[in-house]
Short mmCIF file of C-alpha atoms in Angstrom, two decimals:
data_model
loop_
_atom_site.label_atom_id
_atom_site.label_comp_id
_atom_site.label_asym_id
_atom_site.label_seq_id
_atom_site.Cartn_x
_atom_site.Cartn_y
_atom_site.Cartn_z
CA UNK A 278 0.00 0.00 0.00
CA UNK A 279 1.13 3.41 -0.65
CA UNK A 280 -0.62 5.35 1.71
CA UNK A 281 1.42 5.57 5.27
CA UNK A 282 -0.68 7.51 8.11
CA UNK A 283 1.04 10.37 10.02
CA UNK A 284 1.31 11.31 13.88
CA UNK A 285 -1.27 9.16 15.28
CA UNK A 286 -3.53 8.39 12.56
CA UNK A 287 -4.63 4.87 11.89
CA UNK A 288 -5.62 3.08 8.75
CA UNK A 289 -8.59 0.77 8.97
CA UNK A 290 -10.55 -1.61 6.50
CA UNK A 291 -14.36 -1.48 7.44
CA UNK A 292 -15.17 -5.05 8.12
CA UNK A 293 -17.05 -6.44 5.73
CA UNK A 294 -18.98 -9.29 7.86
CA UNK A 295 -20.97 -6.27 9.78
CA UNK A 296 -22.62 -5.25 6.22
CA UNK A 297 -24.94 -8.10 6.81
CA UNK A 298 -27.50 -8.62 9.66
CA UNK A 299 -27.35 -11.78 11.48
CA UNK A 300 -30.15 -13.19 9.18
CA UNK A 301 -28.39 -12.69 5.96
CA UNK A 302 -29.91 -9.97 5.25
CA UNK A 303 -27.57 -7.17 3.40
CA UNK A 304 -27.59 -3.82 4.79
CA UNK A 305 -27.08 -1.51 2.05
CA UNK A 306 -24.56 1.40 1.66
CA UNK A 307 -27.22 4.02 2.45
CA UNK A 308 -28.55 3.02 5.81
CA UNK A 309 -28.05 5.35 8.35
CA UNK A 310 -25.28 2.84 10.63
CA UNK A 311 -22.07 2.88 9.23
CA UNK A 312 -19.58 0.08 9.97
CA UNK A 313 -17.98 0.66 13.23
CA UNK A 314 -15.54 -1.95 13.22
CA UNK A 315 -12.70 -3.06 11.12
CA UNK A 316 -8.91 -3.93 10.53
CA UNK A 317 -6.10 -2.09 11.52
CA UNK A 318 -4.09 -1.92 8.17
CA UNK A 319 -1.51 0.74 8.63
CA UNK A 320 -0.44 2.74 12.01
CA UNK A 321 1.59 6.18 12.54
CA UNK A 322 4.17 6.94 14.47
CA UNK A 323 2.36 8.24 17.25
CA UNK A 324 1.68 12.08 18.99
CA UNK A 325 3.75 14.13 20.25
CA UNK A 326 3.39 15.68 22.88
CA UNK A 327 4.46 19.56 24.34
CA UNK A 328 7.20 18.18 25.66
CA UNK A 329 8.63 16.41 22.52
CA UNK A 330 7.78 13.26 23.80
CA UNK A 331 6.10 10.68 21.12
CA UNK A 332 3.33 9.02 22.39
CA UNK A 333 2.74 5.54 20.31
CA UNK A 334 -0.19 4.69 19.48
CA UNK A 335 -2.10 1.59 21.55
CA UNK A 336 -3.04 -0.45 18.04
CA UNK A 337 -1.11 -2.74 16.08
CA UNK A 338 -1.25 -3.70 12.25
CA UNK A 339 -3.99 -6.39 12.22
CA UNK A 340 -5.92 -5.86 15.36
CA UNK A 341 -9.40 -5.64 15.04
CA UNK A 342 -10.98 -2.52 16.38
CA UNK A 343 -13.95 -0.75 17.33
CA UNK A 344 -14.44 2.83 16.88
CA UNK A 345 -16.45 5.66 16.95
CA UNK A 346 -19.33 6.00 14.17
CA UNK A 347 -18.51 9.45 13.00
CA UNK A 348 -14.85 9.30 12.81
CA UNK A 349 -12.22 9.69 10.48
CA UNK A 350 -12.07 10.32 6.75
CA UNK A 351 -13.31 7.70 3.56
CA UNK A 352 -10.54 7.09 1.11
CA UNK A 353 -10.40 4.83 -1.97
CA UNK A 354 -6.78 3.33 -2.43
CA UNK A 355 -6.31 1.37 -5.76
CA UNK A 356 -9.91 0.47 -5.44
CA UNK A 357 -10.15 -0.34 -1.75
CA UNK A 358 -12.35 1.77 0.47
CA UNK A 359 -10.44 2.56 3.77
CA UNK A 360 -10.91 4.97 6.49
CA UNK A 361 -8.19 7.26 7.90
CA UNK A 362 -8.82 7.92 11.91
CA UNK A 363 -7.02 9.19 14.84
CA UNK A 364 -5.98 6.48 17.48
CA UNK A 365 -7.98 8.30 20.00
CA UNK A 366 -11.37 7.46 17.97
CA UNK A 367 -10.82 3.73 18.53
CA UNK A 368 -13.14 2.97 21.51
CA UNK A 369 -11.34 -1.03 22.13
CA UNK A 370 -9.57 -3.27 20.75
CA UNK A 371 -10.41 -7.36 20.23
CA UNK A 372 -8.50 -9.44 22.41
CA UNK A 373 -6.89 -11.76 19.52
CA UNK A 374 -5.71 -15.21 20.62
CA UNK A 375 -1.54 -15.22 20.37
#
């Protein structure tokens, strides 16, 4: 991918899965919910702080996350849609088994 995120902006893929209702039944593009969760595809370096400190950001590449339904900016990447958030819109992260 070409696009890398600055400061402490996160790259996400919406996850597809939560397009659909439980019943198979396809929720389309124009319903009011958007997808709040996703894929953490690309990270920044982090904030930085008054101080000059840099302050990481919590998420990793591949973590599955939950954030909040009005953040961030769409973006289409070589045909992909992504969003482009700030690491302080992600509410929590999935415990993944390691």
């Amino acid at each position: 991918m070409r696009l890398h995120p600055l400061n402490d902006r996160i790259i996400v893929k919406r996850d597809p899965r939560q397009e659909k209702t439980s019943g198979g039944i396809i929720i389309p593009a124009t319903a009011d919910q958007k997808v709040t969760q996703g894929i953490v595809i690309a990270v920044g370096k982090g904030r930085v702080l008054g101080n000059g400190r840099l302050v990481e950001p919590e998420v990793r590449v591949g973590e599955r996350v939950i954030f909040n339904q009005h953040s961030g900016t769409d973006v289409t990447v070589e045909g992909e849609k992504l969003l482009v958030i700030r690491a302080d819109d992600v509410l929590c992260v999935e415990n993944l088994p390691s």
